[in-house]
Coordinates of C-alpha atoms in Angstrom, one line a residue:
L77 CA -2.2 -38.4 -106.1
A78 CA 1.2 -38.6 -105.0
E79 CA 1.8 -34.9 -105.4
A80 CA -1.6 -34.1 -103.1
R81 CA -0.2 -36.8 -100.5
L82 CA 3.2 -34.8 -100.2
R83 CA 1.2 -31.4 -100.0
E84 CA -0.9 -33.1 -97.3
Q85 CA 2.1 -34.5 -95.6
A86 CA 3.8 -31.2 -95.7
T87 CA 0.7 -29.4 -94.3
R88 CA 0.6 -31.9 -91.4
Q89 CA 4.4 -31.3 -90.6
Q90 CA 3.9 -27.5 -90.6
L91 CA 0.8 -27.9 -88.3
L92 CA 2.9 -30.1 -86.0
V93 CA 5.7 -27.3 -86.0
A94 CA 3.1 -24.7 -85.4
V95 CA 1.5 -26.7 -82.6
L96 CA 5.1 -27.4 -81.2
V97 CA 5.7 -23.7 -81.3
L98 CA 2.7 -22.9 -79.8
G99 CA 3.1 -25.1 -77.1
G100 CA 6.5 -24.1 -76.4
A101 CA 5.3 -20.5 -76.0
V102 CA 2.7 -21.4 -73.7
V103 CA 4.9 -23.4 -71.6
G104 CA 7.5 -20.8 -71.7
L105 CA 4.8 -18.1 -70.6
L106 CA 3.4 -20.4 -67.9
A107 CA 7.2 -20.8 -66.4
F108 CA 7.7 -17.0 -66.7
T109 CA 4.2 -16.3 -64.9
L110 CA 5.2 -18.9 -62.1
F111 CA 8.6 -17.3 -61.7
N112 CA 7.2 -14.0 -61.2
Q113 CA 4.5 -15.1 -58.7
V114 CA 7.2 -17.0 -56.8
R115 CA 9.3 -13.7 -56.9
S116 CA 6.5 -11.5 -55.9
R117 CA 5.5 -13.6 -52.9
R118 CA 9.1 -13.8 -51.8
H119 CA 8.9 -10.0 -52.0
F120 CA 5.6 -9.5 -50.1
T121 CA 6.6 -11.7 -47.2
E122 CA 9.8 -9.8 -47.0
L123 CA 7.9 -6.6 -46.9
A124 CA 5.6 -8.2 -44.3
L125 CA 8.5 -9.2 -42.1
T126 CA 10.7 -6.1 -42.5
D127 CA 10.6 -2.9 -40.5
A128 CA 10.4 -0.4 -43.4
L129 CA 12.4 2.4 -41.6
T130 CA 15.5 0.3 -40.2
G131 CA 15.4 -2.6 -42.3
A132 CA 15.3 -4.9 -39.2
P133 CA 13.0 -7.9 -38.5
N134 CA 9.6 -6.5 -37.8
R135 CA 7.4 -7.1 -34.6
R136 CA 5.7 -9.9 -36.6
A137 CA 9.1 -11.6 -37.5
I138 CA 10.8 -11.4 -34.1
L139 CA 7.8 -12.8 -32.2
E140 CA 7.7 -15.6 -34.9
H141 CA 11.4 -16.3 -34.2
L142 CA 10.7 -16.4 -30.6
G143 CA 8.1 -18.6 -30.8
S144 CA 10.1 -21.1 -32.8
L145 CA 12.7 -20.8 -30.1
L146 CA 10.6 -21.5 -27.2
D147 CA 8.9 -24.4 -29.2
S148 CA 12.2 -26.0 -30.0
G149 CA 13.5 -25.4 -26.2
V150 CA 16.8 -24.0 -27.1
P151 CA 18.2 -22.0 -24.1
G152 CA 19.0 -18.5 -24.0
F153 CA 18.0 -15.0 -23.2
V154 CA 15.0 -12.7 -24.5
C155 CA 16.1 -9.3 -23.9
M156 CA 14.0 -6.0 -24.0
L157 CA 16.0 -3.0 -25.1
D158 CA 14.8 0.5 -25.2
I159 CA 16.7 3.6 -26.4
D160 CA 16.5 6.1 -23.4
H161 CA 15.0 9.5 -23.7
F162 CA 14.2 8.8 -27.6
K163 CA 11.3 11.1 -27.4
R164 CA 13.7 14.0 -26.4
I165 CA 15.8 13.3 -29.4
N166 CA 12.8 13.5 -31.6
D167 CA 11.3 16.7 -30.0
K168 CA 14.7 18.4 -30.1
H169 CA 16.3 17.4 -33.1
G170 CA 13.6 16.4 -35.3
H171 CA 12.1 13.1 -36.6
P172 CA 14.9 12.8 -39.5
V173 CA 17.6 12.7 -36.6
G174 CA 15.5 10.1 -34.4
D175 CA 15.0 7.9 -37.5
E176 CA 19.0 8.0 -38.0
V177 CA 19.3 7.0 -34.4
L178 CA 16.9 4.0 -35.0
R179 CA 18.8 2.9 -37.9
T180 CA 22.1 3.6 -36.2
F181 CA 21.0 1.2 -33.3
Y182 CA 20.2 -1.6 -35.5
R183 CA 23.3 -1.3 -37.3
A184 CA 25.2 -1.4 -34.0
C185 CA 23.2 -4.6 -33.1
C186 CA 24.1 -6.4 -36.4
L187 CA 27.9 -5.6 -35.8
G188 CA 27.8 -6.6 -32.3
R189 CA 25.6 -9.6 -32.5
G190 CA 27.2 -13.2 -33.5
E191 CA 25.5 -16.2 -35.3
H192 CA 23.3 -17.0 -32.2
E193 CA 21.6 -13.7 -31.8
Q194 CA 18.6 -12.1 -33.6
V195 CA 17.3 -8.7 -32.9
G196 CA 14.1 -7.3 -34.0
R197 CA 12.4 -3.8 -33.8
L198 CA 8.9 -4.3 -31.7
G199 CA 8.0 -0.5 -32.3
G200 CA 9.0 3.0 -31.6
E201 CA 12.4 2.6 -30.0
E202 CA 11.6 -0.7 -28.6
W203 CA 13.6 -3.7 -29.4
L204 CA 13.8 -7.4 -28.7
L205 CA 17.1 -9.3 -28.6
L206 CA 16.9 -13.0 -28.6
V207 CA 20.3 -14.7 -27.5
T208 CA 20.7 -18.4 -27.6
H209 CA 23.5 -20.9 -26.8
A210 CA 25.1 -18.4 -24.3
D211 CA 25.4 -17.8 -20.6
T212 CA 25.0 -14.4 -18.7
A213 CA 28.6 -13.3 -19.2
A214 CA 28.3 -13.9 -23.1
A215 CA 25.2 -11.9 -23.0
A216 CA 26.8 -9.0 -21.1
A217 CA 29.7 -9.0 -23.5
L218 CA 27.1 -8.9 -26.3
F219 CA 25.5 -5.7 -24.9
D220 CA 29.0 -4.2 -24.2
R221 CA 29.6 -4.6 -28.0
I222 CA 26.7 -3.3 -29.1
R223 CA 26.9 -0.1 -26.7
G224 CA 30.3 0.3 -28.3
H225 CA 29.2 0.1 -31.8
F226 CA 26.1 2.4 -31.2
Q227 CA 28.3 5.1 -29.4
Q228 CA 30.7 4.9 -32.5
L229 CA 28.1 5.1 -35.3
L230 CA 25.8 7.8 -33.7
P231 CA 25.3 10.7 -36.1
D232 CA 27.7 13.7 -35.8
G233 CA 26.1 16.9 -34.6
L234 CA 24.2 15.4 -31.5
P235 CA 25.4 17.4 -28.3
R236 CA 27.0 15.2 -25.8
A237 CA 24.0 15.6 -23.5
D238 CA 21.7 14.2 -26.1
M239 CA 23.6 11.2 -27.0
P240 CA 21.1 8.2 -26.7
T241 CA 22.1 5.2 -24.6
F242 CA 19.7 2.0 -24.1

C-alpha cells in the first residue's frame, strides 16, 4: 500500500511537472506571437507612413503632422516646395536619375533642417516643409541651407543647364 502511494505521488509530481512545462511552453508561444504581432504592426505602420522611393514621410504622414501642429496652435510656417523643371530631368536623363534627384532633395532637406522642421513628400516632386518656433529670417536661412546641400549632393553627370532648383 505504501509503495502504491509512493508511485501515485511520483505520478502526480510527474504530471505536475508536465503541466508546468506545457504551461510554460504555451505562455512562451503566446509571448512570441504577441511580440511578432507588435513588430509586424510597427513595420506596417512605418510602411504606411513612409515614401518608398525616398524614405521621407509620405503625404499621409506629413499631413497628419500638419494637422497635429494646427490643433496644438504652435506658431510656424507651412512651405510648399517643388523641384523646378523636374519633368525635363526625367524626360532627358531617365527616371533613375529623376529618382536620385528626389532622394538627394530629401537628404538635403534632412541635412538642412533642425529639430523644429519636418519635411514630407506630397507626391511627384512636391514636398511640404513644416517649420515651427521660427521667424521669417530663420525660415529663409533654412531654405538657404537646404539649397546649398541640394546643390552639393546632386548626382554627377547632370549638365549645368539641367541642374535642378526648387
